[in-house]
Short mmCIF file of C-alpha atoms in Angstrom, two decimals:
data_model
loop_
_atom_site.label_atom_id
_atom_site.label_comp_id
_atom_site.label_asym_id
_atom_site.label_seq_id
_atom_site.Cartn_x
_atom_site.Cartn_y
_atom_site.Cartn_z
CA UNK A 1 74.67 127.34 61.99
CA UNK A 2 72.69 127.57 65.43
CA UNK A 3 70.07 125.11 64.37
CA UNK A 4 67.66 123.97 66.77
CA UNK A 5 64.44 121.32 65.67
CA UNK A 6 61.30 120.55 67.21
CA UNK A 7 59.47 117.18 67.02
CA UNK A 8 56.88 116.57 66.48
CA UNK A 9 55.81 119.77 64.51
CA UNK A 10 51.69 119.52 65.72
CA UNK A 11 50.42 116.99 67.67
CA UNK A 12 46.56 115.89 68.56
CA UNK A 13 46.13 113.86 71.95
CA UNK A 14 43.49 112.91 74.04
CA UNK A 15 42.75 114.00 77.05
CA UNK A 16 44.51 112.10 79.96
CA UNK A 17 47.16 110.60 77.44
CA UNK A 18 51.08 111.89 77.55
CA UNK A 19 52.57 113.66 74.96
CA UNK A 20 56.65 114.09 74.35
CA UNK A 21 57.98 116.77 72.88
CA UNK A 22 61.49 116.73 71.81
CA UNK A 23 64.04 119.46 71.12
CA UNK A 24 67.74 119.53 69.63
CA UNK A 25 70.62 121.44 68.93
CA UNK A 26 71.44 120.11 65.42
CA UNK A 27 74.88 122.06 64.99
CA UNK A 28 76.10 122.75 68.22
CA UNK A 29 76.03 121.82 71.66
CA UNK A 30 73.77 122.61 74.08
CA UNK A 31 74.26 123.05 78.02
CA UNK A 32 71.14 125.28 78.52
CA UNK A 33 67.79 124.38 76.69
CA UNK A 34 64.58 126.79 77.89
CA UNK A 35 60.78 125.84 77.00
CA UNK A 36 58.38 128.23 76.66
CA UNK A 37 54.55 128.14 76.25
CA UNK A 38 52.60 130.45 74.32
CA UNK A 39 48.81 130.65 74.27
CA UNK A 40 47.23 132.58 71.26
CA UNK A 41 48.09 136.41 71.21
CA UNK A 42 50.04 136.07 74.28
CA UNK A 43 53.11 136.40 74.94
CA UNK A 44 55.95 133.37 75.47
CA UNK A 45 55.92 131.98 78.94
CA UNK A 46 59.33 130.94 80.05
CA UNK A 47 58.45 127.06 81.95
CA UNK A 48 61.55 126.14 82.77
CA UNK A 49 65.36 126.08 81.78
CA UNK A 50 67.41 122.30 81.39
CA UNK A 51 70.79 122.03 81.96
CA UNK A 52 72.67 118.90 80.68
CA UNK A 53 73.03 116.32 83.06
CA UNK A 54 70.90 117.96 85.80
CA UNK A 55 67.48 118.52 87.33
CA UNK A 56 65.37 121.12 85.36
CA UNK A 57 64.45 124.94 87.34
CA UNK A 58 60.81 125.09 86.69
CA UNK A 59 59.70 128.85 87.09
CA UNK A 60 56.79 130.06 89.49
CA UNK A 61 53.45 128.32 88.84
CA UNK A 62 54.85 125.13 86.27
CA UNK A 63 54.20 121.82 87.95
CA UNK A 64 57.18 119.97 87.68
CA UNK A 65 55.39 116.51 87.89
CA UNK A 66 52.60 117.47 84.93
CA UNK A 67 55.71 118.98 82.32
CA UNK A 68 58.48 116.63 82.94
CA UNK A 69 61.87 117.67 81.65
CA UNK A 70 65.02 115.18 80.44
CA UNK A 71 68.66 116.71 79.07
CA UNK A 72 69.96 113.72 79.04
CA UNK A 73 72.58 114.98 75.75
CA UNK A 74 74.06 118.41 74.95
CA UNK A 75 72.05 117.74 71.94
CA UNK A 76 68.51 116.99 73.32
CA UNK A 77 66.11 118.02 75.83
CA UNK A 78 62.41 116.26 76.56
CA UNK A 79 59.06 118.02 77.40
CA UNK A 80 56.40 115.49 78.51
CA UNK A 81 52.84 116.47 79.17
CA UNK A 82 51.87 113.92 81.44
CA UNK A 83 47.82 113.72 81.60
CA UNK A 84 47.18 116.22 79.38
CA UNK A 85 43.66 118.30 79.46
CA UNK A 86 42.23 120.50 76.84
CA UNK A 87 44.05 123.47 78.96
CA UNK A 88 47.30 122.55 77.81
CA UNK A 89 46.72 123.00 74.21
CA UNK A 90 48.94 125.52 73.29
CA UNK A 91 52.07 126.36 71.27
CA UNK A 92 54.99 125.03 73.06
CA UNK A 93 58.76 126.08 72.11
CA UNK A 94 62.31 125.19 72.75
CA UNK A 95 65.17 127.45 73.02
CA UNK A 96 68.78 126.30 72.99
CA UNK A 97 72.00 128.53 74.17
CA UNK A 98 75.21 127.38 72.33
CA UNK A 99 77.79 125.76 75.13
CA UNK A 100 80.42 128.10 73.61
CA UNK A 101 78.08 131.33 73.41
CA UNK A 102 80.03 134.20 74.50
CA UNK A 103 76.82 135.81 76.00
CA UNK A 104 74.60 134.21 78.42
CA UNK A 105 71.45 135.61 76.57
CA UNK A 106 72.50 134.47 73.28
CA UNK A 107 69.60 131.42 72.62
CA UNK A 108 68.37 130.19 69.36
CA UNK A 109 64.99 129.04 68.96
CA UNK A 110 62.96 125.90 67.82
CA UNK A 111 59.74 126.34 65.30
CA UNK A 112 57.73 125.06 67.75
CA UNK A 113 55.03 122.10 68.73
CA UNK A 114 51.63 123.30 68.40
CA UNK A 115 49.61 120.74 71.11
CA UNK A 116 45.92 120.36 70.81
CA UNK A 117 44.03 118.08 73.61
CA UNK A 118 40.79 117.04 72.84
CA UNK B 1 57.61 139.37 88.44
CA UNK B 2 59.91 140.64 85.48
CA UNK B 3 57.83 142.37 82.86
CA UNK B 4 57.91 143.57 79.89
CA UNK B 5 54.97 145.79 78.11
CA UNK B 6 53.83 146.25 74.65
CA UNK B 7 50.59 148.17 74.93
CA UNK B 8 49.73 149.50 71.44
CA UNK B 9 47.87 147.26 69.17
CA UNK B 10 48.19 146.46 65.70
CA UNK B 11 50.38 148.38 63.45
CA UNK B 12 49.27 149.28 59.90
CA UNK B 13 52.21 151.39 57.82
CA UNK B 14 52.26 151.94 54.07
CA UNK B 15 54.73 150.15 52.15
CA UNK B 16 58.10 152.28 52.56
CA UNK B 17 57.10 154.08 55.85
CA UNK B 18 58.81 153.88 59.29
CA UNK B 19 57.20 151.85 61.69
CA UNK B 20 57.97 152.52 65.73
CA UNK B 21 56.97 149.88 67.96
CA UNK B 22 57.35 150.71 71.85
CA UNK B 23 58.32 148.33 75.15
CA UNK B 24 58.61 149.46 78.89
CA UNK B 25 60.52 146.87 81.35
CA UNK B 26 59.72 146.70 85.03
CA UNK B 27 63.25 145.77 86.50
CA UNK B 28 65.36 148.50 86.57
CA UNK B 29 68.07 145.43 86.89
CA UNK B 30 67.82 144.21 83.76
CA UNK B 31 71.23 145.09 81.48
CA UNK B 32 70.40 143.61 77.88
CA UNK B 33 67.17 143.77 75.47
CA UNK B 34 66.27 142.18 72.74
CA UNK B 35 63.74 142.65 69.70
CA UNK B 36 62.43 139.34 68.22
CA UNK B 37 60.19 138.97 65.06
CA UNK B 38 57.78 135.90 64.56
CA UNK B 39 55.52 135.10 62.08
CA UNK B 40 51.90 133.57 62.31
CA UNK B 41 52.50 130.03 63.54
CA UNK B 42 56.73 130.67 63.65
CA UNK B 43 59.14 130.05 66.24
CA UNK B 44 60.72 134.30 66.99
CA UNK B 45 63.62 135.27 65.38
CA UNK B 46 66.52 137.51 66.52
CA UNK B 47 66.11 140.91 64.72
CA UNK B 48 68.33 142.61 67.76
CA UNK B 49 69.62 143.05 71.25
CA UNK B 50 71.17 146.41 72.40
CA UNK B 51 72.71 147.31 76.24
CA UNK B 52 73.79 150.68 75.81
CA UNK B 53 71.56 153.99 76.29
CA UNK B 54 71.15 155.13 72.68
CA UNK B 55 70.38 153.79 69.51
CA UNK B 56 72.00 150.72 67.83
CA UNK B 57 71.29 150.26 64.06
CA UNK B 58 71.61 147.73 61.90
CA UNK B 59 70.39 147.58 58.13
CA UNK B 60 66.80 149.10 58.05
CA UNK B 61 66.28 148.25 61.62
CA UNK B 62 67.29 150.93 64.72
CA UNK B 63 66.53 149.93 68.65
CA UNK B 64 67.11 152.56 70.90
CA UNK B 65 67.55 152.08 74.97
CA UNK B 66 66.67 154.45 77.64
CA UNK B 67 67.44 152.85 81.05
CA UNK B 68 66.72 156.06 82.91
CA UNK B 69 62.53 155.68 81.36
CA UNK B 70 63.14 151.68 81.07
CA UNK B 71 62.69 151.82 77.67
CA UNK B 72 63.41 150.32 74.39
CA UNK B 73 61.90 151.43 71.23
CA UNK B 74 62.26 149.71 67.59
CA UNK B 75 62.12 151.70 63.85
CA UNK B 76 61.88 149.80 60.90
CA UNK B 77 62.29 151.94 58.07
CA UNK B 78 60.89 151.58 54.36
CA UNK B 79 59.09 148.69 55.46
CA UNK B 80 58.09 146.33 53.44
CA UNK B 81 55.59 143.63 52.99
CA UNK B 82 57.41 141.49 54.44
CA UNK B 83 57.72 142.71 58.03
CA UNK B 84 54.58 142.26 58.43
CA UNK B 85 54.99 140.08 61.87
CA UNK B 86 54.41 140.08 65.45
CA UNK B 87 57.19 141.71 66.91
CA UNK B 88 58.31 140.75 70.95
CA UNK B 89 60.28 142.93 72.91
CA UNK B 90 62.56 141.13 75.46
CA UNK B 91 64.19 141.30 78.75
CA UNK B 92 67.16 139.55 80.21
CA UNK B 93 66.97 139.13 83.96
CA UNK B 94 69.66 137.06 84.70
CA UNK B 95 70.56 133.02 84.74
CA UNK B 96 69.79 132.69 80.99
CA UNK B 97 66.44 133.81 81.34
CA UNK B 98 64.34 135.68 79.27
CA UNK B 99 60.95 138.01 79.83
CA UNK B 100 58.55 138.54 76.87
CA UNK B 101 56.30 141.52 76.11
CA UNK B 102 53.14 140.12 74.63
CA UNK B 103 54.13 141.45 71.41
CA UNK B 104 53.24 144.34 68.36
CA UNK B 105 51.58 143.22 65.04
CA UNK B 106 52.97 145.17 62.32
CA UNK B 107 51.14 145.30 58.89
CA UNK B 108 53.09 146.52 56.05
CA UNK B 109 50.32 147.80 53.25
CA UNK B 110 51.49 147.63 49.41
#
């Protein structure tokens, strides 16, 4: 149980083009979904948290208009890169906390969409 | 800012010894930590959380809390090749959120 898939797994774009990145719960529902960004050797970089049926929080520093967010389902959230440059290549993950999780830390991760820009 | 150091670098233990990997948290707030493992190119993985001063074991694994020093410590015992991962120590800070040390590589030698 606690399932969550990324898609696409990798993903190549050019600079300037969008890129969506979806994540879902596969076995559960989801009222929370988190992405995260993580840049080699560094640590993940909470971007911002999606609640179902609401506007995303983006955390300090994201800009909400370049990485836009949809949770349009308890199943599925969106990450868009919208004009992507070569500085958003990174490894970008989704994180998904069970509707009926007895603990509000309890969150179950994605594998992950690595995103190159050339 | 919430966060969460890992300082040492890589971690190289013989096959069967304990490895100790260290984390110190800046908000004195936070209540609940957590201990994730991820492999090259992997999405982490819950090894464990713990809330309570003191140590918490489970299986080969032991975390142990200080809240007084803010901080959490993990001990893998006979490890074996197959911990060899990055290891993230995490924070929870409230509102679902979590902060992430930038990790420990561990290298289990046969």
């Amino acid at each position: 149980g606690a399932v969550v898939s990324q898609h696409p797994s990798w993903v190549i774009c050019k600079s300037g083009t969008s890129v969506k990145i979806e994540c879902r719960s596969l076995d559960f529902q989801a009222t929370t979904m988190f992405w995260y960004r993580q840049f080699p050797k560094q640590s993940l970089m909470l971007m911002a948290t999606s609640n179902e049926g609401s506007k995303a929080t983006y955390e300090q520093g994201v800009e909400k208009d370049k990485f836009l967010i949809n949770h349009a389902s308890l199943t599925l959230s969106t990450l868009t890169v919208t004009s992507a440059h070569p500085e958003d290549s990174s490894f970008y993950i989704c994180s998904a906390r069970n509707r009926l999780a007895k603990t509000s830390y309890e969150q179950y991760f994605g594998p992950g969409t690595r995103l190159t820009v050339t | 800012q919430k966060e969460v150091e890992q300082n040492s670098g890589p971690l190289s233990v013989p096959e069967g010894a304990i490895a100790s990997l260290n984390c110190t948290y800046s908000d004195r707030g936070s209540q609940s930590f957590f201990w994730y493992r991820q492999y090259s190119g992997k999405s982490p993985e819950l090894i464990m959380f713990i809330y309570s001063n003191g140590d918490k074991e489970d299986g080969r694994f032991t975390a142990q809390l200080n809240k007084a020093s803010q901080y959490v410590s993990l001990l893998i015992r006979d490890s074996q090749p197959s911990d060899s991962a990055t290891y993230l120590c995490a924070a929870y800070y409230g509102n679902n959120r979590l902060a992430f040390g930038k990790g420990n590589q561990v290298v289990v030698i046969p």
